[in-house]
mmCIF file of C-alpha atoms in Angstrom:
data_model
loop_
_atom_site.group_PDB
_atom_site.id
_atom_site.type_symbol
_atom_site.label_atom_id
_atom_site.label_comp_id
_atom_site.label_asym_id
_atom_site.label_seq_id
_atom_site.Cartn_x
_atom_site.Cartn_y
_atom_site.Cartn_z
ATOM 1 C CA UNK Q 653 -25.232 -15.159 62.422
ATOM 2 C CA UNK Q 654 -27.828 -15.428 59.776
ATOM 3 C CA UNK Q 655 -26.915 -15.461 56.092
ATOM 4 C CA UNK Q 656 -29.275 -14.447 53.369
ATOM 5 C CA UNK Q 657 -29.058 -15.079 49.606
ATOM 6 C CA UNK Q 658 -28.798 -11.827 47.648
ATOM 7 C CA UNK Q 659 -31.908 -10.924 45.703
ATOM 8 C CA UNK Q 660 -31.905 -12.224 42.113
ATOM 9 C CA UNK Q 661 -31.469 -9.543 39.488
ATOM 10 C CA UNK Q 662 -34.529 -8.819 37.418
ATOM 11 C CA UNK Q 663 -34.726 -10.984 34.306
ATOM 12 C CA UNK Q 664 -34.068 -9.063 31.068
ATOM 13 C CA UNK Q 665 -33.795 -10.138 27.455
ATOM 14 C CA UNK Q 666 -31.891 -8.871 24.421
ATOM 15 C CA UNK Q 667 -33.877 -6.219 22.575
ATOM 16 C CA UNK Q 668 -33.051 -7.878 19.242
ATOM 17 C CA UNK Q 669 -33.387 -11.464 20.455
ATOM 18 C CA UNK Q 670 -36.284 -11.715 22.933
ATOM 19 C CA UNK Q 671 -35.545 -15.414 23.490
ATOM 20 C CA UNK Q 672 -32.109 -14.674 24.967
ATOM 21 C CA UNK Q 673 -31.870 -13.614 28.632
ATOM 22 C CA UNK Q 674 -28.913 -11.326 29.285
ATOM 23 C CA UNK Q 675 -27.298 -9.361 32.034
ATOM 24 C CA UNK Q 676 -25.467 -7.064 29.623
ATOM 25 C CA UNK Q 677 -26.521 -3.685 28.263
ATOM 26 C CA UNK Q 678 -25.309 -1.101 25.751
ATOM 27 C CA UNK Q 679 -23.218 1.540 27.521
ATOM 28 C CA UNK Q 680 -24.543 4.172 25.130
ATOM 29 C CA UNK Q 681 -28.329 3.669 25.022
ATOM 30 C CA UNK Q 682 -28.679 1.414 28.084
ATOM 31 C CA UNK Q 683 -30.821 -1.207 26.348
ATOM 32 C CA UNK Q 684 -30.180 -4.867 27.244
ATOM 33 C CA UNK Q 685 -28.340 -6.857 24.601
ATOM 34 C CA UNK Q 686 -26.799 -10.291 24.245
ATOM 35 C CA UNK Q 687 -23.036 -10.711 23.585
ATOM 36 C CA UNK Q 688 -23.666 -11.262 19.864
ATOM 37 C CA UNK Q 689 -25.283 -7.838 19.576
ATOM 38 C CA UNK Q 690 -22.555 -5.921 21.426
ATOM 39 C CA UNK Q 691 -19.319 -4.455 20.051
ATOM 40 C CA UNK Q 692 -16.407 -3.380 22.289
ATOM 41 C CA UNK Q 693 -15.955 0.388 22.322
ATOM 42 C CA UNK Q 694 -13.427 2.825 23.746
ATOM 43 C CA UNK Q 695 -15.704 3.109 26.772
ATOM 44 C CA UNK Q 696 -17.876 0.084 27.497
ATOM 45 C CA UNK Q 697 -19.690 -1.722 24.713
ATOM 46 C CA UNK Q 698 -22.194 -0.567 22.120
ATOM 47 C CA UNK Q 699 -25.134 -2.387 20.572
ATOM 48 C CA UNK Q 700 -25.323 -2.836 16.815
ATOM 49 C CA UNK Q 701 -27.957 -0.100 16.464
ATOM 50 C CA UNK Q 702 -25.755 2.465 18.200
ATOM 51 C CA UNK Q 703 -22.722 1.409 16.161
ATOM 52 C CA UNK Q 704 -24.734 1.846 12.958
ATOM 53 C CA UNK Q 705 -26.015 5.251 14.063
ATOM 54 C CA UNK Q 706 -22.508 6.338 15.020
ATOM 55 C CA UNK Q 707 -21.236 5.400 11.579
ATOM 56 C CA UNK Q 708 -23.839 7.637 9.948
ATOM 57 C CA UNK Q 709 -22.985 10.548 12.213
ATOM 58 C CA UNK Q 710 -19.187 10.333 11.925
ATOM 59 C CA UNK Q 711 -17.780 12.621 9.202
ATOM 60 C CA UNK Q 712 -15.737 10.830 6.574
ATOM 61 C CA UNK Q 713 -12.036 11.502 6.278
ATOM 62 C CA UNK Q 714 -10.971 13.789 3.457
ATOM 63 C CA UNK Q 715 -9.050 12.025 0.733
ATOM 64 C CA UNK Q 716 -5.618 13.608 0.213
ATOM 65 C CA UNK Q 717 -4.280 11.075 -2.271
ATOM 66 C CA UNK Q 718 -5.627 9.636 -5.492
ATOM 67 C CA UNK Q 719 -8.433 7.137 -5.027
ATOM 68 C CA UNK Q 720 -8.283 3.659 -6.429
ATOM 69 C CA UNK Q 721 -4.846 4.061 -7.972
ATOM 70 C CA UNK Q 722 -3.618 0.609 -6.996
ATOM 71 C CA UNK Q 723 -2.994 -2.088 -9.595
ATOM 72 C CA UNK Q 724 -3.361 -5.784 -8.829
ATOM 73 C CA UNK Q 725 -0.755 -6.900 -11.360
ATOM 74 C CA UNK Q 726 2.481 -4.886 -11.864
ATOM 75 C CA UNK Q 727 2.455 -5.092 -15.651
ATOM 76 C CA UNK Q 728 4.756 -2.110 -16.169
ATOM 77 C CA UNK Q 729 7.400 -3.666 -13.922
ATOM 78 C CA UNK Q 730 7.333 -6.847 -15.986
ATOM 79 C CA UNK Q 731 7.507 -4.879 -19.238
ATOM 80 C CA UNK Q 732 10.498 -2.869 -17.992
ATOM 81 C CA UNK Q 733 12.222 -6.085 -16.963
ATOM 82 C CA UNK Q 734 11.609 -7.529 -20.420
ATOM 83 C CA UNK Q 735 12.746 -4.399 -22.272
ATOM 84 C CA UNK Q 736 15.972 -4.035 -20.282
ATOM 85 C CA UNK Q 737 16.767 -7.709 -20.702
ATOM 86 C CA UNK Q 738 15.997 -7.662 -24.433
ATOM 87 C CA UNK Q 739 18.197 -4.603 -24.975
ATOM 88 C CA UNK Q 740 21.063 -6.244 -23.112
ATOM 89 C CA UNK Q 741 20.713 -9.451 -25.154
ATOM 90 C CA UNK Q 742 20.785 -7.355 -28.337
ATOM 91 C CA UNK Q 743 23.940 -5.516 -27.267
ATOM 92 C CA UNK Q 744 25.612 -8.820 -26.379
ATOM 93 C CA UNK Q 745 24.683 -10.235 -29.775
ATOM 94 C CA UNK Q 746 26.170 -7.210 -31.534
ATOM 95 C CA UNK Q 747 29.312 -7.012 -29.401
ATOM 96 C CA UNK Q 748 29.877 -10.759 -29.187
ATOM 97 C CA UNK Q 749 30.643 -10.493 -25.461
ATOM 98 C CA UNK Q 750 28.804 -10.523 -22.124
ATOM 99 C CA UNK Q 751 31.394 -8.330 -20.425
ATOM 100 C CA UNK Q 752 32.406 -5.815 -23.097
ATOM 101 C CA UNK Q 753 29.199 -4.611 -24.711
ATOM 102 C CA UNK Q 754 30.467 -1.111 -25.505
ATOM 103 C CA UNK Q 755 31.381 -2.397 -28.949
ATOM 104 C CA UNK Q 756 27.666 -2.738 -29.676
ATOM 105 C CA UNK Q 757 26.106 -0.205 -32.034
ATOM 106 C CA UNK Q 758 23.044 -0.012 -29.759
ATOM 107 C CA UNK Q 759 25.257 0.877 -26.799
ATOM 108 C CA UNK Q 760 27.226 3.394 -28.863
ATOM 109 C CA UNK Q 761 24.060 5.177 -30.003
ATOM 110 C CA UNK Q 762 22.314 5.205 -26.611
ATOM 111 C CA UNK Q 763 24.821 5.610 -23.776
ATOM 112 C CA UNK Q 764 25.043 8.921 -21.895
ATOM 113 C CA UNK Q 765 28.094 10.778 -23.230
ATOM 114 C CA UNK Q 766 28.390 14.538 -22.819
ATOM 115 C CA UNK Q 767 29.965 15.499 -26.161
ATOM 116 C CA UNK Q 768 27.335 13.587 -28.116
ATOM 117 C CA UNK Q 769 24.596 15.141 -25.999
ATOM 118 C CA UNK Q 770 26.072 18.552 -26.798
ATOM 119 C CA UNK Q 771 25.622 17.725 -30.490
ATOM 120 C CA UNK Q 772 21.868 17.469 -29.920
ATOM 121 C CA UNK Q 773 21.526 13.759 -29.143
ATOM 122 C CA UNK Q 774 19.262 14.457 -26.175
ATOM 123 C CA UNK Q 775 17.591 11.053 -26.339
ATOM 124 C CA UNK Q 776 20.633 9.694 -24.513
ATOM 125 C CA UNK Q 777 19.255 11.110 -21.257
ATOM 126 C CA UNK Q 778 16.540 8.433 -21.552
ATOM 127 C CA UNK Q 779 18.101 5.584 -23.510
ATOM 128 C CA UNK Q 780 21.121 5.319 -21.201
ATOM 129 C CA UNK Q 781 18.761 4.007 -18.528
ATOM 130 C CA UNK Q 782 18.065 0.891 -20.615
ATOM 131 C CA UNK Q 783 21.697 -0.040 -21.305
ATOM 132 C CA UNK Q 784 24.075 -2.043 -19.101
ATOM 133 C CA UNK Q 785 27.807 -2.721 -19.154
ATOM 134 C CA UNK Q 786 27.796 -6.391 -18.181
ATOM 135 C CA UNK Q 787 25.713 -9.408 -17.212
ATOM 136 C CA UNK Q 788 26.259 -8.743 -13.504
ATOM 137 C CA UNK Q 789 25.275 -5.102 -13.995
ATOM 138 C CA UNK Q 790 21.960 -5.913 -15.642
ATOM 139 C CA UNK Q 791 21.249 -8.837 -13.292
ATOM 140 C CA UNK Q 792 21.640 -6.735 -10.128
ATOM 141 C CA UNK Q 793 19.509 -3.922 -11.520
ATOM 142 C CA UNK Q 794 16.764 -6.224 -12.783
ATOM 143 C CA UNK Q 795 16.599 -8.069 -9.471
ATOM 144 C CA UNK Q 796 16.236 -4.728 -7.662
ATOM 145 C CA UNK Q 797 13.592 -3.598 -10.160
ATOM 146 C CA UNK Q 798 11.645 -6.825 -9.601
ATOM 147 C CA UNK Q 799 11.717 -6.418 -5.803
ATOM 148 C CA UNK Q 800 10.955 -2.689 -5.645
ATOM 149 C CA UNK Q 801 8.897 -2.166 -8.778
ATOM 150 C CA UNK Q 802 6.089 -4.565 -7.927
ATOM 151 C CA UNK Q 803 5.237 -2.949 -4.595
ATOM 152 C CA UNK Q 804 5.524 0.625 -5.851
ATOM 153 C CA UNK Q 805 3.416 -0.098 -8.924
ATOM 154 C CA UNK Q 806 0.715 -1.916 -6.945
ATOM 155 C CA UNK Q 807 0.570 1.058 -4.564
ATOM 156 C CA UNK Q 808 0.655 3.939 -7.063
ATOM 157 C CA UNK Q 809 -0.963 2.300 -10.064
ATOM 158 C CA UNK Q 810 0.648 1.438 -13.376
ATOM 159 C CA UNK Q 811 0.480 4.845 -15.079
ATOM 160 C CA UNK Q 812 1.833 6.790 -12.105
ATOM 161 C CA UNK Q 813 4.491 4.161 -11.524
ATOM 162 C CA UNK Q 814 5.739 4.647 -15.077
ATOM 163 C CA UNK Q 815 5.775 8.404 -14.491
ATOM 164 C CA UNK Q 816 7.802 8.037 -11.284
ATOM 165 C CA UNK Q 817 10.197 5.633 -13.017
ATOM 166 C CA UNK Q 818 10.812 8.032 -15.916
ATOM 167 C CA UNK Q 819 11.261 11.010 -13.581
ATOM 168 C CA UNK Q 820 13.811 9.001 -11.580
ATOM 169 C CA UNK Q 821 15.695 7.825 -14.663
ATOM 170 C CA UNK Q 822 15.873 11.310 -16.185
ATOM 171 C CA UNK Q 823 16.713 12.860 -12.817
ATOM 172 C CA UNK Q 824 19.673 10.521 -12.474
ATOM 173 C CA UNK Q 825 20.889 11.390 -15.988
ATOM 174 C CA UNK Q 826 20.493 15.103 -15.281
ATOM 175 C CA UNK Q 827 22.589 14.923 -12.108
ATOM 176 C CA UNK Q 828 25.287 12.971 -13.957
ATOM 177 C CA UNK Q 829 25.486 15.730 -16.554
ATOM 178 C CA UNK Q 830 25.498 18.429 -13.893
ATOM 179 C CA UNK Q 831 27.993 17.063 -11.378
ATOM 180 C CA UNK Q 832 30.089 14.329 -12.998
ATOM 181 C CA UNK Q 833 32.660 14.279 -15.754
ATOM 182 C CA UNK Q 834 30.632 14.792 -18.948
ATOM 183 C CA UNK Q 835 33.278 12.952 -20.952
ATOM 184 C CA UNK Q 836 32.685 9.722 -19.038
ATOM 185 C CA UNK Q 837 30.341 7.094 -20.492
ATOM 186 C CA UNK Q 838 27.326 6.388 -18.272
ATOM 187 C CA UNK Q 839 24.629 3.743 -18.588
ATOM 188 C CA UNK Q 840 22.353 1.652 -16.396
ATOM 189 C CA UNK Q 841 18.940 1.589 -14.756
ATOM 190 C CA UNK Q 842 20.318 2.239 -11.284
ATOM 191 C CA UNK Q 843 19.141 5.878 -11.249
ATOM 192 C CA UNK Q 844 15.581 4.681 -11.792
ATOM 193 C CA UNK Q 845 16.089 1.903 -9.224
ATOM 194 C CA UNK Q 846 17.182 4.427 -6.603
ATOM 195 C CA UNK Q 847 14.132 6.465 -7.552
ATOM 196 C CA UNK Q 848 11.971 3.470 -6.647
ATOM 197 C CA UNK Q 849 13.776 3.311 -3.297
ATOM 198 C CA UNK Q 850 12.865 6.950 -2.712
ATOM 199 C CA UNK Q 851 9.274 6.276 -3.775
ATOM 200 C CA UNK Q 852 9.109 3.290 -1.408
ATOM 201 C CA UNK Q 853 10.230 5.511 1.466
ATOM 202 C CA UNK Q 854 7.485 8.039 0.666
ATOM 203 C CA UNK Q 855 4.858 5.279 0.463
ATOM 204 C CA UNK Q 856 5.949 3.889 3.843
ATOM 205 C CA UNK Q 857 5.883 7.321 5.474
ATOM 206 C CA UNK Q 858 2.465 8.081 3.978
ATOM 207 C CA UNK Q 859 1.133 4.817 5.398
ATOM 208 C CA UNK Q 860 2.609 5.768 8.805
ATOM 209 C CA UNK Q 861 4.628 2.540 8.905
ATOM 210 C CA UNK Q 862 8.077 2.497 10.579
ATOM 211 C CA UNK Q 863 10.600 3.430 7.904
ATOM 212 C CA UNK Q 864 13.774 2.178 9.581
ATOM 213 C CA UNK Q 865 14.290 -0.776 7.251
ATOM 214 C CA UNK Q 866 13.807 1.277 4.067
ATOM 215 C CA UNK Q 867 16.165 3.984 5.362
ATOM 216 C CA UNK Q 868 18.713 1.300 6.165
ATOM 217 C CA UNK Q 869 18.523 -0.134 2.633
ATOM 218 C CA UNK Q 870 18.910 3.334 1.109
ATOM 219 C CA UNK Q 871 21.824 4.158 3.411
ATOM 220 C CA UNK Q 872 23.585 0.881 2.616
ATOM 221 C CA UNK Q 873 23.242 1.444 -1.113
ATOM 222 C CA UNK Q 874 24.611 4.979 -0.841
ATOM 223 C CA UNK Q 875 27.616 3.638 1.086
ATOM 224 C CA UNK Q 876 28.166 1.036 -1.646
ATOM 225 C CA UNK Q 877 27.924 3.789 -4.255
ATOM 226 C CA UNK Q 878 30.695 5.670 -2.447
ATOM 227 C CA UNK Q 879 33.013 2.720 -1.921
ATOM 228 C CA UNK Q 880 32.716 0.579 -5.074
ATOM 229 C CA UNK Q 881 34.763 1.915 -8.024
ATOM 230 C CA UNK Q 882 33.158 2.960 -11.323
ATOM 231 C CA UNK Q 883 29.704 3.507 -9.831
ATOM 232 C CA UNK Q 884 27.922 6.751 -10.663
ATOM 233 C CA UNK Q 885 27.049 8.267 -7.292
ATOM 234 C CA UNK Q 886 25.178 11.210 -8.784
ATOM 235 C CA UNK Q 887 23.013 8.982 -10.965
ATOM 236 C CA UNK Q 888 21.941 7.211 -7.781
ATOM 237 C CA UNK Q 889 21.397 10.363 -5.733
ATOM 238 C CA UNK Q 890 19.612 12.123 -8.577
ATOM 239 C CA UNK Q 891 17.283 9.185 -9.118
ATOM 240 C CA UNK Q 892 16.640 8.927 -5.381
ATOM 241 C CA UNK Q 893 15.666 12.593 -5.029
ATOM 242 C CA UNK Q 894 13.552 12.758 -8.186
ATOM 243 C CA UNK Q 895 11.775 9.473 -7.409
ATOM 244 C CA UNK Q 896 10.968 10.513 -3.858
ATOM 245 C CA UNK Q 897 9.764 13.931 -5.050
ATOM 246 C CA UNK Q 898 7.528 12.381 -7.717
ATOM 247 C CA UNK Q 899 5.942 9.961 -5.249
ATOM 248 C CA UNK Q 900 5.492 12.769 -2.721
ATOM 249 C CA UNK Q 901 3.704 14.814 -5.356
ATOM 250 C CA UNK Q 902 1.260 11.963 -5.912
ATOM 251 C CA UNK Q 903 0.668 11.049 -2.264
ATOM 252 C CA UNK Q 904 1.209 14.307 -0.374
ATOM 253 C CA UNK Q 905 0.627 16.975 -3.028
ATOM 254 C CA UNK Q 906 -3.200 16.764 -2.944
ATOM 255 C CA UNK Q 907 -3.106 17.647 0.752
ATOM 256 C CA UNK Q 908 -2.077 21.172 -0.265
ATOM 257 C CA UNK Q 909 -5.407 21.709 -2.022
ATOM 258 C CA UNK Q 910 -8.178 23.536 -0.173
ATOM 259 C CA UNK Q 911 -10.481 21.015 1.513
ATOM 260 C CA UNK Q 912 -13.429 21.896 -0.706
ATOM 261 C CA UNK Q 913 -11.521 21.287 -3.946
ATOM 262 C CA UNK Q 914 -10.081 17.845 -3.232
ATOM 263 C CA UNK Q 915 -12.081 16.094 -5.897
ATOM 264 C CA UNK Q 916 -10.767 12.957 -7.567
ATOM 265 C CA UNK Q 917 -10.005 14.946 -10.713
ATOM 266 C CA UNK Q 918 -8.037 17.646 -8.880
ATOM 267 C CA UNK Q 919 -6.186 15.106 -6.766
ATOM 268 C CA UNK Q 920 -5.078 13.231 -9.894
ATOM 269 C CA UNK Q 921 -4.118 16.490 -11.601
ATOM 270 C CA UNK Q 922 -1.807 17.479 -8.752
ATOM 271 C CA UNK Q 923 -0.020 14.140 -8.913
ATOM 272 C CA UNK Q 924 0.453 14.276 -12.667
ATOM 273 C CA UNK Q 925 1.566 17.907 -12.543
ATOM 274 C CA UNK Q 926 4.241 16.944 -10.008
ATOM 275 C CA UNK Q 927 5.531 14.093 -12.167
ATOM 276 C CA UNK Q 928 5.459 16.160 -15.364
ATOM 277 C CA UNK Q 929 7.211 19.082 -13.677
ATOM 278 C CA UNK Q 930 10.048 16.858 -12.478
ATOM 279 C CA UNK Q 931 10.468 15.269 -15.921
ATOM 280 C CA UNK Q 932 10.647 18.710 -17.553
ATOM 281 C CA UNK Q 933 13.112 19.901 -14.899
ATOM 282 C CA UNK Q 934 15.385 16.901 -15.466
ATOM 283 C CA UNK Q 935 15.337 17.414 -19.233
ATOM 284 C CA UNK Q 936 16.096 21.117 -18.862
ATOM 285 C CA UNK Q 937 19.053 20.432 -16.594
ATOM 286 C CA UNK Q 938 20.479 17.895 -19.023
ATOM 287 C CA UNK Q 939 19.961 20.031 -22.116
ATOM 288 C CA UNK Q 940 21.257 23.253 -20.561
ATOM 289 C CA UNK Q 941 24.323 21.483 -19.178
ATOM 290 C CA UNK Q 942 24.980 19.949 -22.586
ATOM 291 C CA UNK Q 943 24.803 23.419 -24.167
ATOM 292 C CA UNK Q 944 27.561 24.656 -21.857
ATOM 293 C CA UNK Q 945 29.925 21.981 -23.177
ATOM 294 C CA UNK Q 946 29.986 23.662 -26.577
ATOM 295 C CA UNK Q 947 30.438 27.169 -25.191
#
């Protein structure tokens, strides 16, 4: 039996590097190319010229969220940490105690208390979110703010983060007025903290990242709110809902615009309108509920 060597393939060189022999070719245009000039594709491999041409021909995705809203340094988170801490130190100094700060004039003038709100002291809907009952109370909330606030602020940008935080804080106060005993004294940043949890969930869902861990954290905190005495469940739930809604308005709201009108200005306007609408809604709920206490 006679064996023969198979015929040698014709010699070919890379179209971009004539000094490089190659047995490879672009699966799109068929021209020979060396490994350096080929990019893996869904089917075969494409040369750099075809990849470049494909990039020009491919339509760009429509932006449905605000562009360039991220912030490299979460300044607002740090400021909120400083303000909450400074207010607590001031209340301790006035009350002369780390555990019984309700004797402080600052606490007396700012805590959420229905009868005082009914007398027109509507600022309490906001100021209550910067007051805390004890060192443990402020420490837990500030640790949570540090963990959650940085990521949410870096994702949404400083201005929108502040808007989401305020909507969450006021939403928590509004739900306390609506569903809890208005004669109870309420204070703490936990409504805003839960709002950041809700915003984190929306960010994760928008990024199409598995949300199991975030849902687990939210679920655990709701269980703790139900089982630990003297915790305002409705402040937490209100903050959670308002925070998630505000973040959804920023990240999902622009998708409701007609494709031709999704300019950067309109996209930003939708986000801000969502935040502003939620803040106004929370204030209306608190004020209207306060008015019923005098009826």
